[in-house]
Amino acid sequence: DQQVKQNSPSLSVQEGRISILNCDYTNSMFDYFLWYKKYPAEGPTFLISISSIKDKNEDGRFTVFLNKSAKHLSLHIVPSQPGDSAVYFCAASRIHTPLVFGKGTRLSVIA
Amino acid sequence: NAGVTQTPKFQVLKTGQSMTLQCAQDMNHEYMSWYRQDPGMGLRLIHYSVGAGITDQGEVPNGYNVSRSTTEDFPLRLLSAAPSQTSVYFCASSYSIGTGYSYEQYFGPGTRLTVT
């Protein structure tokens, strides 16, 4: 059973607009959530994270929102740039257990 | 720091052959793991290690063996390759998995394996 779900396999956004990537999880024991970005032929790279004690974390153009009651998190990218085109993975963890990844969402930012 | 390195970058095997994918990190990370990425399946955990001499199975461990004799190295062995093991393999490392350190994992560049 998938514990971390990214229900949108792909998303297209115009340059300069907001990109919103969504992620749902089923395990209420998860206490830390991360977003990774992956370009073709490269390994995933860490983008931003959030602890379950927070509901928002911001880093430049990237903001992650966590809604614990809905078991939902989202990544906002504002403004979107062509270089943001990549696959984005949501991941979740709880203490002493490995990260669990979603299947990823391919973001295409169109100039 | 080189970070996480993986060799080889590409490999083609015939069914039944064995091989070892190499992974090394120079960040003194305790935790290392292996993932495979398949189209539409995301990143699935194969095996992981919380320190030298300690390994455990992930979500998809069948057909793979690991060992961790040093902090730096975490090789993944395919005992008898099958076409279902055609995939891109990523090694990752981090300081720990939840003893007060960051959960952030650093990934290697990947090994693309094809089994014919």
CSV table of C-alpha atoms in Angstrom, one decimal, chain A:
chain,number,residue,atom,x,y,z
A,1,ASP,CA,0.0,0.0,0.0
A,2,GLN,CA,1.4,3.3,-1.0
A,3,GLN,CA,2.1,5.5,2.0
A,4,VAL,CA,3.1,8.6,0.0
A,5,LYS,CA,1.1,9.5,-3.0
A,6,GLN,CA,1.7,12.1,-5.7
A,7,ASN,CA,-1.5,11.8,-7.8
A,8,SER,CA,-0.4,14.1,-10.6
A,9,PRO,CA,2.2,12.4,-12.8
A,10,SER,CA,2.8,15.7,-14.7
A,11,LEU,CA,2.2,19.4,-14.5
A,12,SER,CA,2.7,22.2,-17.0
A,13,VAL,CA,3.0,25.8,-16.0
A,14,GLN,CA,3.9,29.0,-17.8
A,15,GLU,CA,7.1,30.8,-16.8
A,16,GLY,CA,6.5,33.4,-14.1
A,17,ARG,CA,3.4,31.7,-12.8
A,18,ILE,CA,3.0,29.6,-9.6
A,19,SER,CA,3.7,25.9,-9.7
A,20,ILE,CA,1.8,23.8,-7.0
A,21,LEU,CA,2.8,20.2,-6.5
A,22,ASN,CA,0.8,18.1,-4.2
A,23,CYS,CA,1.5,15.1,-2.0
A,24,ASP,CA,-0.7,13.0,0.3
A,25,TYR,CA,0.4,10.5,2.9
A,26,THR,CA,-1.4,7.9,4.9
A,27,ASN,CA,0.8,7.2,7.8
A,28,SER,CA,0.1,9.6,10.7
A,29,MET,CA,3.4,8.6,12.3
A,30,PHE,CA,5.4,10.4,9.7
A,31,ASP,CA,7.1,13.4,11.4
A,32,TYR,CA,9.3,14.8,8.6
A,33,PHE,CA,8.7,15.6,5.0
A,34,LEU,CA,11.0,16.4,2.2
A,35,TRP,CA,10.9,17.4,-1.5
A,36,TYR,CA,13.6,16.3,-3.9
A,37,LYS,CA,14.2,17.5,-7.4
A,38,LYS,CA,15.6,15.3,-10.2
A,39,TYR,CA,17.0,16.2,-13.5
A,40,PRO,CA,17.4,13.5,-16.2
A,41,ALA,CA,20.5,11.4,-15.9
A,42,GLU,CA,21.3,12.8,-12.4
A,43,GLY,CA,20.6,11.7,-8.9
A,44,PRO,CA,17.8,13.4,-6.9
A,45,THR,CA,18.8,16.5,-5.0
A,46,PHE,CA,17.3,17.8,-1.8
A,47,LEU,CA,15.1,20.9,-2.2
A,48,ILE,CA,13.2,21.7,1.0
A,49,SER,CA,11.8,20.0,4.1
A,50,ILE,CA,9.4,20.5,6.9
A,51,SER,CA,8.9,19.1,10.3
A,52,SER,CA,5.5,18.0,11.5
A,53,ILE,CA,5.6,20.7,14.2
A,54,LYS,CA,5.4,23.4,11.5
A,55,ASP,CA,2.9,24.1,8.9
A,56,LYS,CA,5.0,26.2,6.5
A,57,ASN,CA,8.7,26.4,5.5
A,58,GLU,CA,10.0,28.9,3.0
A,59,ASP,CA,13.3,29.0,1.1
A,60,GLY,CA,13.5,31.6,-1.6
A,61,ARG,CA,11.1,30.8,-4.4
A,62,PHE,CA,10.1,27.5,-2.7
A,63,THR,CA,7.6,27.1,0.0
A,64,VAL,CA,6.3,23.8,1.5
A,65,PHE,CA,2.9,23.8,3.3
A,66,LEU,CA,1.9,21.0,5.6
A,67,ASN,CA,-1.7,20.2,6.6
A,68,LYS,CA,-1.5,17.4,9.2
A,69,SER,CA,-5.2,17.0,9.6
A,70,ALA,CA,-5.6,16.4,5.9
A,71,LYS,CA,-2.3,14.4,5.7
A,72,HIS,CA,-1.4,16.7,2.8
A,73,LEU,CA,1.6,18.7,1.8
A,74,SER,CA,2.3,20.9,-1.1
A,75,LEU,CA,5.3,22.6,-2.8
A,76,HIS,CA,4.8,26.1,-4.2
A,77,ILE,CA,7.3,27.5,-6.6
A,78,VAL,CA,6.9,31.2,-7.3
A,79,PRO,CA,7.8,32.4,-9.8
A,80,SER,CA,8.4,29.3,-11.9
A,81,GLN,CA,11.4,29.3,-14.2
A,82,PRO,CA,12.3,27.0,-17.1
A,83,GLY,CA,15.2,25.6,-15.0
A,84,ASP,CA,12.6,24.3,-12.6
A,85,SER,CA,11.5,21.8,-15.2
A,86,ALA,CA,12.3,18.4,-13.5
A,87,VAL,CA,10.7,15.5,-11.7
A,88,TYR,CA,9.8,16.4,-8.1
A,89,PHE,CA,9.6,13.7,-5.4
A,90,CYS,CA,7.8,14.0,-2.1
A,91,ALA,CA,9.2,11.9,0.7
A,92,ALA,CA,8.2,11.2,4.3
A,93,SER,CA,9.8,9.7,7.3
A,94,ARG,CA,9.5,9.0,11.0
A,95,ILE,CA,12.3,8.5,13.5
A,96,HIS,CA,14.6,5.5,12.9
A,97,THR,CA,13.0,4.6,9.6
A,98,PRO,CA,14.1,5.2,6.0
A,99,LEU,CA,12.5,7.8,3.7
A,100,VAL,CA,9.4,6.7,1.8
A,101,PHE,CA,9.1,8.4,-1.6
A,102,GLY,CA,6.1,9.1,-3.8
A,103,LYS,CA,6.1,8.3,-7.5
A,104,GLY,CA,7.1,11.8,-8.5
A,105,THR,CA,5.5,14.6,-10.6
A,106,ARG,CA,7.1,15.9,-13.8
A,107,LEU,CA,7.0,19.7,-13.9
A,108,SER,CA,7.4,21.4,-17.2
A,109,VAL,CA,7.8,25.2,-17.1
A,110,ILE,CA,7.0,26.7,-20.5
A,111,ALA,CA,8.7,29.9,-21.6
